[in-house]
Coordinates of C-alpha atoms and ligand atoms in Angstrom, one line a residue:
M238 CA -53.6 -7.7 21.3
A239 CA -53.5 -10.5 23.7
G240 CA -52.6 -9.3 27.3
K241 CA -50.1 -10.9 29.5
Q242 CA -51.1 -12.2 32.9
K243 CA -49.0 -11.5 35.9
S244 CA -49.6 -12.7 39.6
V245 CA -49.0 -10.4 42.7
Y246 CA -49.6 -11.3 46.2
V247 CA -51.7 -8.9 48.4
C248 CA -51.7 -8.9 52.0
N249 CA -55.4 -9.0 53.2
V250 CA -54.9 -7.1 56.4
C251 CA -52.5 -4.4 55.4
G252 CA -52.6 -4.3 51.7
Y253 CA -48.9 -4.8 51.0
R254 CA -48.1 -6.1 47.7
S255 CA -45.4 -8.5 46.9
P256 CA -44.2 -10.3 43.5
K257 CA -43.7 -13.6 45.4
W258 CA -45.6 -15.5 48.2
N259 CA -44.5 -15.2 51.7
G260 CA -45.8 -17.1 54.8
Q261 CA -45.6 -13.8 56.8
C262 CA -46.4 -10.3 55.5
P263 CA -43.0 -8.3 55.4
D264 CA -45.1 -5.1 56.3
C265 CA -47.5 -5.8 59.2
G266 CA -46.1 -9.3 60.2
E267 CA -49.4 -11.2 60.1
W268 CA -49.1 -14.7 59.1
N269 CA -51.0 -16.6 56.1
T270 CA -52.6 -13.4 55.0
L271 CA -50.9 -13.0 51.4
E272 CA -53.4 -13.7 48.6
E273 CA -52.8 -14.1 44.8
E274 CA -54.3 -11.6 42.7
I275 CA -54.1 -11.9 38.9
V276 CA -53.3 -8.7 37.0
A277 CA -53.5 -8.6 33.2
V278 CA -51.0 -6.5 31.7
S279 CA -52.3 -5.6 28.2
A280 CA -49.4 -5.5 25.7
A281 CA -50.9 -2.5 23.9
G282 CA -51.0 -0.5 27.0
L283 CA -47.2 -0.9 27.3
Q284 CA -46.6 0.4 23.9
K285 CA -45.8 4.2 23.7
R286 CA -48.9 6.2 23.0
S287 CA -48.6 8.3 19.9
S288 CA -51.5 10.7 20.5
V289 CA -54.0 11.5 23.2
S290 CA -57.6 12.6 22.9
F291 CA -58.0 14.5 26.1
Q292 CA -57.4 18.2 27.0
A293 CA -56.9 19.6 30.4
Q294 CA -59.1 22.6 31.4
R295 CA -58.2 26.0 32.9
L296 CA -59.3 26.0 36.7
S297 CA -61.2 29.2 35.9
D298 CA -63.0 27.8 32.9
I299 CA -64.6 25.2 35.0
S300 CA -68.1 25.6 35.7
Q301 CA -69.1 25.8 39.5
E302 CA -71.6 23.2 40.5
T303 CA -73.5 23.5 43.9
E304 CA -73.3 20.1 45.7
H305 CA -76.8 18.8 46.4
R306 CA -77.2 17.4 49.9
Y307 CA -80.0 15.3 51.3
D308 CA -80.9 15.8 54.8
T309 CA -80.7 12.4 56.8
G310 CA -83.0 13.5 59.4
I311 CA -80.5 13.1 62.0
S312 CA -78.6 16.3 62.7
E313 CA -75.6 14.8 64.2
L314 CA -74.9 12.7 61.2
N315 CA -75.6 15.6 59.0
R316 CA -73.1 17.6 60.9
V317 CA -70.5 14.9 60.7
L318 CA -71.1 14.7 57.0
G319 CA -70.7 18.3 56.5
G320 CA -74.2 19.6 56.2
G321 CA -76.2 16.3 54.8
L322 CA -75.5 13.5 52.5
V323 CA -73.8 14.7 49.2
K324 CA -75.6 13.3 46.0
G325 CA -73.1 11.0 44.3
S326 CA -70.9 10.3 47.1
L327 CA -69.9 7.1 48.4
V328 CA -69.6 7.1 52.5
L329 CA -68.0 4.4 54.3
I330 CA -69.2 4.1 58.0
S331 CA -67.2 1.6 60.2
G332 CA -66.8 0.6 63.8
D333 CA -66.5 -2.3 66.0
P334 CA -69.2 -5.2 65.8
G335 CA -72.3 -4.2 67.6
I336 CA -71.5 -0.7 68.1
G337 CA -74.8 0.4 66.3
K338 CA -73.8 0.8 62.5
S339 CA -76.8 -1.2 61.2
T340 CA -79.1 0.7 63.7
L341 CA -78.0 4.2 62.7
L342 CA -78.3 3.4 59.2
L343 CA -81.8 2.1 59.5
Q344 CA -82.8 5.0 61.6
T345 CA -81.4 7.3 58.8
T346 CA -83.9 5.7 56.3
Q347 CA -86.8 6.9 58.4
S348 CA -86.3 10.7 57.4
L349 CA -84.4 10.1 54.0
G350 CA -87.5 7.8 53.1
S351 CA -90.0 10.3 53.6
D352 CA -89.9 11.6 50.2
K353 CA -87.1 9.5 48.5
S354 CA -86.9 5.8 47.8
V355 CA -84.1 4.1 49.8
L356 CA -82.8 0.7 49.2
Y357 CA -81.3 -1.3 52.0
I358 CA -79.3 -4.0 51.0
S359 CA -78.2 -6.4 53.7
G360 CA -75.5 -9.4 53.3
E361 CA -75.6 -10.1 57.1
E362 CA -79.2 -10.3 58.3
S363 CA -82.4 -11.7 57.0
A364 CA -85.3 -9.6 55.9
H365 CA -87.2 -10.9 58.9
Q366 CA -84.3 -9.7 61.3
I367 CA -84.3 -6.3 59.6
K368 CA -88.0 -6.1 60.0
L369 CA -87.6 -6.8 63.9
R370 CA -85.0 -4.2 64.3
A371 CA -87.0 -1.6 62.3
E372 CA -90.0 -2.3 64.7
R373 CA -87.8 -1.9 67.6
V374 CA -86.3 1.4 66.4
K375 CA -89.9 2.5 65.2
V376 CA -88.8 2.8 61.4
D377 CA -91.9 2.4 59.5
C378 CA -91.4 4.0 55.9
E379 CA -93.4 3.3 52.9
N380 CA -90.5 4.0 50.6
L381 CA -87.8 1.6 52.1
L382 CA -87.0 -1.5 50.1
V383 CA -85.1 -4.1 51.7
L384 CA -82.8 -6.5 49.8
C385 CA -80.8 -9.4 51.0
Q386 CA -78.3 -10.1 48.5
T387 CA -74.3 -10.5 48.3
D388 CA -73.7 -10.6 44.6
A389 CA -72.3 -7.1 43.9
E390 CA -72.8 -7.2 40.1
A391 CA -76.3 -8.6 40.5
I392 CA -77.0 -5.7 43.0
C393 CA -75.6 -3.0 40.6
E394 CA -77.7 -4.2 38.0
Y395 CA -80.8 -4.1 40.1
I396 CA -79.9 -0.5 41.3
R397 CA -79.6 0.6 37.6
S398 CA -82.8 -0.7 36.6
N399 CA -84.7 0.3 39.8
S400 CA -83.0 3.6 40.2
P401 CA -83.5 4.3 43.9
D402 CA -82.6 7.7 45.4
A403 CA -80.1 6.4 48.0
V404 CA -78.6 3.2 48.8
I405 CA -77.2 1.4 52.0
I406 CA -75.1 -1.4 51.7
D407 CA -74.4 -3.6 55.0
S408 CA -71.7 -4.4 54.7
I409 CA -68.8 -4.4 52.1
Q410 CA -67.2 -7.4 53.5
T411 CA -70.0 -9.7 52.8
M412 CA -70.3 -8.4 48.9
A413 CA -68.7 -10.5 46.3
I414 CA -68.0 -10.5 42.5
S415 CA -68.4 -13.9 41.4
E416 CA -65.6 -13.7 38.7
I417 CA -62.9 -13.0 41.4
N418 CA -61.6 -15.9 42.8
S419 CA -61.4 -15.1 46.4
L420 CA -63.5 -15.2 49.4
P421 CA -65.9 -12.4 50.4
G422 CA -64.0 -10.0 52.6
S423 CA -60.6 -10.4 51.2
I424 CA -58.7 -7.5 49.9
T425 CA -59.3 -8.3 46.4
Q426 CA -63.0 -8.7 46.7
V427 CA -63.5 -5.6 49.0
R428 CA -61.6 -3.3 46.6
E429 CA -63.2 -4.5 43.6
C430 CA -66.6 -4.1 45.0
A431 CA -66.1 -0.6 46.5
N432 CA -64.8 0.3 42.9
L433 CA -67.7 -0.9 41.3
F434 CA -70.1 0.9 43.8
M435 CA -68.0 3.9 43.4
R436 CA -68.7 3.9 39.6
L437 CA -72.2 3.3 40.1
S438 CA -72.8 6.1 42.8
K439 CA -70.9 8.6 40.4
S440 CA -72.7 7.4 37.1
L441 CA -76.2 7.4 38.8
N442 CA -75.4 10.4 41.0
I443 CA -76.9 8.9 43.9
P444 CA -75.3 8.6 47.5
L445 CA -74.3 5.3 48.6
I446 CA -73.5 4.3 52.3
I447 CA -71.5 1.4 53.0
V448 CA -70.8 -0.3 56.0
G449 CA -67.3 -1.5 56.6
H450 CA -66.0 -3.9 59.4
V451 CA -62.8 -3.3 61.5
N452 CA -60.3 -5.9 62.1
K453 CA -58.9 -6.6 65.5
D454 CA -56.5 -3.6 65.5
G455 CA -59.4 -1.2 64.9
N456 CA -58.5 -0.6 61.3
I457 CA -61.3 -0.8 58.7
A458 CA -60.7 -4.5 57.5
G459 CA -59.7 -4.6 54.0
P460 CA -58.1 -1.8 54.7
K461 CA -56.4 1.5 53.7
V462 CA -57.4 1.0 50.1
L463 CA -60.8 1.0 50.9
E464 CA -60.4 4.4 52.8
H465 CA -58.7 5.9 49.6
I466 CA -61.5 4.7 47.3
V467 CA -64.4 6.4 49.1
D468 CA -65.4 10.1 49.4
C469 CA -66.0 10.0 53.1
V470 CA -65.0 7.6 56.0
L471 CA -66.7 7.9 59.3
Y472 CA -65.9 5.8 62.4
F473 CA -68.4 5.0 64.9
E474 CA -67.0 4.5 68.3
G475 CA -67.9 3.8 71.9
E476 CA -67.0 1.9 75.0
K477 CA -68.7 -1.7 75.1
N478 CA -70.1 -0.9 78.7
N479 CA -71.1 2.7 78.1
S480 CA -74.3 3.8 76.1
F481 CA -72.6 6.8 74.4
R482 CA -71.6 6.5 70.9
I483 CA -69.4 9.0 68.9
L484 CA -69.4 9.3 65.3
R485 CA -66.3 10.9 63.8
A486 CA -65.2 11.8 60.3
V487 CA -61.7 10.9 59.5
K488 CA -61.8 11.7 55.8
N489 CA -64.5 14.0 54.0
R490 CA -64.3 15.3 50.6
F491 CA -67.1 17.3 51.1
G492 CA -66.4 18.9 54.5
S493 CA -64.3 19.2 57.7
T494 CA -63.0 16.1 59.6
N495 CA -63.2 17.9 62.7
E496 CA -66.9 17.4 63.5
I497 CA -68.4 14.7 65.9
G498 CA -71.9 13.6 66.6
V499 CA -72.9 12.2 69.8
F500 CA -75.5 9.3 70.3
E501 CA -76.8 7.3 73.1
M502 CA -77.8 3.7 72.5
R503 CA -81.2 3.2 74.1
N504 CA -83.6 0.2 74.2
N505 CA -85.3 1.7 71.2
G506 CA -82.2 2.8 69.0
L507 CA -79.9 5.5 69.0
I508 CA -81.0 9.1 70.3
E509 CA -79.1 12.1 69.4
V510 CA -77.3 13.8 72.5
K511 CA -77.7 17.5 71.6
N512 CA -76.1 18.6 74.6
P513 CA -73.0 16.3 75.3
S514 CA -71.6 18.5 78.0
K515 CA -74.4 18.4 80.2
A516 CA -74.9 14.5 79.7
L517 CA -71.1 13.9 80.4
I518 CA -70.9 16.0 83.5
E519 CA -74.1 15.0 85.1
G520 CA -73.1 12.1 87.3
K521 CA -70.5 14.2 88.6
P522 CA -69.9 13.4 92.3
L523 CA -70.1 16.1 94.9
N524 CA -67.4 16.8 97.5
V525 CA -65.1 14.2 96.4
S526 CA -61.4 14.6 95.9
G527 CA -59.7 13.7 92.6
S528 CA -62.3 15.3 90.2
C529 CA -62.0 18.0 87.9
I530 CA -64.1 19.4 84.8
A531 CA -62.0 19.7 81.5
C532 CA -63.2 21.5 78.5
A533 CA -61.8 19.5 75.2
M534 CA -62.6 20.7 71.7
E535 CA -64.0 18.2 69.3
G536 CA -63.7 20.0 66.0
S537 CA -65.6 23.2 66.4
R538 CA -67.6 21.8 69.2
P539 CA -66.6 22.4 73.0
I540 CA -67.4 19.4 75.2
L541 CA -67.0 19.6 79.0
A542 CA -66.1 16.3 80.5
E543 CA -65.1 15.1 84.0
V544 CA -61.4 14.0 84.6
Q545 CA -61.1 11.7 87.5
G546 CA -57.7 11.0 89.2
L547 CA -57.0 8.6 91.9
V548 CA -53.6 8.5 93.7
C549 CA -53.0 5.9 96.4
Q550 CA -50.3 4.2 98.4
S551 CA -48.8 1.3 96.5
N552 CA -48.5 -2.0 98.2
F553 CA -45.9 -3.3 95.8
G554 CA -42.4 -2.4 94.6
N555 CA -43.8 -1.4 91.2
P556 CA -46.6 0.8 91.3
R557 CA -49.5 0.7 88.8
R558 CA -50.4 3.5 86.5
M559 CA -53.4 3.2 84.3
S560 CA -55.5 5.7 82.2
T561 CA -58.8 5.3 80.5
G562 CA -59.8 7.9 77.9
F563 CA -56.5 9.9 78.3
D564 CA -53.0 9.0 76.7
Y565 CA -51.0 6.7 79.0
N566 CA -47.6 8.3 78.0
R567 CA -48.9 11.8 78.4
M568 CA -50.1 10.8 81.9
S569 CA -46.5 9.4 82.7
M570 CA -45.1 12.7 81.6
L571 CA -47.5 14.8 83.7
I572 CA -46.6 12.7 86.7
A573 CA -42.9 13.4 86.1
V574 CA -43.5 17.0 85.7
L575 CA -45.5 17.2 88.8
E576 CA -42.7 15.5 90.9
K577 CA -39.8 17.4 89.3
R578 CA -41.3 20.9 88.9
A579 CA -44.1 21.1 91.4
G580 CA -42.8 18.9 94.3
Y581 CA -45.9 16.5 94.2
F582 CA -44.4 13.1 94.8
M583 CA -46.0 10.0 93.5
G584 CA -43.2 7.7 92.9
N585 CA -44.5 5.2 95.4
C586 CA -48.1 5.7 94.7
D587 CA -50.6 3.8 92.1
V588 CA -52.1 6.3 89.7
Y589 CA -55.2 6.2 87.8
V590 CA -56.8 8.6 85.5
N591 CA -60.3 8.3 84.0
I592 CA -62.4 10.5 81.7
A593 CA -65.9 9.7 82.7
G594 CA -68.5 8.8 80.4
G595 CA -66.3 6.7 77.8
L596 CA -65.1 9.9 76.3
R597 CA -61.5 10.1 74.9
I598 CA -59.6 13.4 75.1
D599 CA -56.3 13.7 73.4
E600 CA -55.7 17.4 73.5
P601 CA -52.9 19.0 75.3
A602 CA -55.6 21.4 76.8
S603 CA -56.6 18.4 79.0
D604 CA -53.0 18.5 80.8
L605 CA -54.2 20.9 83.4
P606 CA -57.4 19.2 84.5
V607 CA -55.7 15.8 84.7
T608 CA -52.9 17.3 86.7
L609 CA -55.2 19.1 89.1
S610 CA -57.4 15.9 89.7
L611 CA -54.1 13.8 90.5
I612 CA -53.0 16.7 93.2
S613 CA -56.6 17.0 94.5
S614 CA -56.5 13.1 95.1
L615 CA -52.9 12.9 96.4
K616 CA -53.9 15.6 99.0
D617 CA -57.4 14.4 99.2
Q618 CA -58.8 17.9 99.1
V619 CA -62.0 18.9 97.2
L620 CA -61.6 21.1 94.2
R621 CA -64.4 23.7 93.5
D622 CA -67.6 22.1 91.9
D623 CA -68.2 25.2 89.9
C624 CA -64.7 25.5 88.4
I625 CA -63.2 24.3 85.0
A626 CA -59.7 24.4 84.0
F627 CA -57.8 23.8 80.8
G628 CA -54.3 24.4 79.7
E629 CA -51.1 22.7 78.2
I630 CA -48.5 21.7 80.5
G631 CA -44.9 22.0 79.3
L632 CA -41.9 20.0 80.6
A633 CA -40.9 22.9 82.6
G634 CA -44.0 22.9 84.6
E635 CA -45.4 25.9 82.9
I636 CA -49.0 26.5 81.7
R637 CA -49.2 27.2 78.1
A638 CA -51.9 28.9 76.2
V639 CA -54.5 26.7 74.1
N640 CA -56.6 27.5 71.1
S641 CA -60.4 28.3 71.1
C642 CA -60.3 29.9 74.6
E643 CA -63.5 31.8 74.1
T644 CA -65.4 29.1 72.8
R645 CA -64.4 26.9 75.8
I646 CA -65.2 29.6 78.3
N647 CA -68.7 30.1 76.6
E648 CA -69.4 26.6 77.0
A649 CA -68.6 26.7 80.7
I650 CA -70.9 29.8 81.2
R651 CA -73.7 28.0 79.3
L652 CA -73.5 25.1 82.0
G653 CA -73.6 27.4 84.8
F654 CA -69.7 27.2 85.8
R655 CA -68.4 30.3 87.7
K656 CA -64.8 30.0 87.4
C657 CA -62.2 29.3 84.8
V658 CA -58.5 28.4 85.5
I659 CA -56.6 29.0 82.3
S660 CA -53.0 30.0 81.2
K661 CA -52.1 33.5 81.7
Y662 CA -51.1 33.7 78.0
N663 CA -54.7 33.1 77.0
L664 CA -56.0 35.8 79.4
K665 CA -54.9 38.9 77.2
E666 CA -56.7 37.7 74.3
L667 CA -60.2 37.5 76.1
S668 CA -62.8 40.4 75.8
P669 CA -63.8 42.4 79.0
E670 CA -67.5 41.4 78.2
L671 CA -66.5 37.6 78.7
K672 CA -64.5 38.5 81.7
S673 CA -67.6 40.0 83.3
K674 CA -69.6 36.9 82.9
I675 CA -67.4 34.6 84.7
E676 CA -64.4 34.7 86.9
I677 CA -61.4 34.0 84.8
V678 CA -57.8 33.4 86.4
G679 CA -54.6 33.1 84.5
V680 CA -51.8 31.2 86.0
N681 CA -48.4 30.2 84.9
N682 CA -47.4 27.3 87.0
I683 CA -49.3 24.1 88.4
R684 CA -49.0 25.2 92.2
S685 CA -50.8 28.5 91.6
A686 CA -53.3 26.7 89.3
Y687 CA -54.3 24.1 92.0
D688 CA -54.5 27.0 94.6
E689 CA -57.2 28.8 92.3
A690 CA -59.0 25.7 91.6
L691 CA -59.3 25.1 95.6
K692 CA -60.6 28.6 96.5
Ligands
LIG282 P1 -76.3 -3.0 65.5 O1 -76.6 -1.7 64.9 O2 -76.5 -4.3 65.0 O3 -74.5 -3.0 65.3 P2 -73.4 -3.2 64.1 O4 -74.2 -3.2 63.0 O5 -72.5 -2.0 64.3 O6 -72.7 -4.4 64.4 O7 -76.3 -2.9 66.9 C1 -76.4 -4.0 67.8 C2 -76.4 -3.7 69.3 O8 -76.9 -2.6 69.7 C3 -76.6 -4.8 70.0 O9 -75.7 -5.2 71.0 C4 -77.9 -4.3 70.8 C5 -77.9 -2.9 70.7 N1 -79.3 -2.1 70.4 C6 -79.9 -1.6 71.6 O10 -79.2 -1.6 72.6 N2 -81.1 -0.9 71.3 C7 -81.6 -1.1 70.1 O11 -82.8 -0.6 69.8 C8 -81.0 -1.8 69.0 C9 -81.7 -1.9 67.6 C10 -79.7 -2.3 69.2
LIG283 MG1 -74.7 -4.6 61.5

């Protein structure tokens, strides 16, 4: 039966759908982002079905299959993927332009391609440019095929007939299906191409990695729909002027989303940082006030980082407050707690907080080191170099317990620290063996924590 055609207007920034066109998207407020999309409504589909030809299965009857994983040769990437690249999965890797997505994927092909055929499809760079990069990062792999194409359907045909073992597509925003009447990178194209690649990877049972750009707000361009389609979403992040890069899973159907991988961008490509704590605290200045070592948990992994605080007299009526790598509102709250509950006044001071090395720590456990570094700077007293601190600070000025206390302390021991200042409520759960390896003090208020970090 002939189908009806219906138009919907889809915002290419947020994916909002509207039955009529608007100049401004009612959801995200962007202008001129609504695009027409034709949906065919099948008349037959609307009629009531009289019978179905499928049957639900009992969970206990479903046979268990072990998932097959490929080793990418980059252990930090394997970890984030949950133990390797799953066959038949669609992985999206996204990040700011120039952060190193293409470099990371090209480097992955070196080990993947040692015993499997890998197809690298680029819609952004020429084969010549890819060759230049491969030379720079020392990728020299017999089984790597490079294809510069943007026609998604032709690419699928090619993959079907050549059956590579793994495919990389750089990037989804450059791919297009010629029958769809909108530009590459528009929401319709991105979604339909992603669906096409999803079906392909499932039907051929090969892993497919696609690169996705982010828009100016830092979300994946073209947007949440893409995250729903794929099996795994990885974000590659880092500060522009810092060489550390962090790979983070925000969705993973085959593993945990807590793990991170740490890399450093060098002249000849990305190298894995196996010991991020050491790298992050290496440049810590000695005998300087306003510096305290924190221990943040990134998934199951403890990472030590240096928290720097600077408190100085403000020359203007309205003091400046700034934080890098730490939540601004949380910092304001801590300053208020310091004034009201511990008697350290900073109302007429400029206050700056910085997490050295470009790391971002959003955990409440970093409240205590942030606070200690601010007091240390305010009083211009140097804290002990071999001491770390962690604990959440409540509005009453109390130091609260945090999770994974033993793991954090073990990391401090591993890196040669001699003292830990923690919440007294965490102290009870620690084993005597751990207590014998390092001096651990439990405190319940900011003043005593500061005294302990000084001695
Ligand atoms: P690229 O992988 O092209 O980023 P993306 O694909 O995420 O846009 O990385 C480009 C940046 O990385 C570029 O600014 C140069 C830098 N870079 C290095 O510092 N060393 C290297 O070996 C390579 C290949 C790139
Ligand atoms: Mg690129």
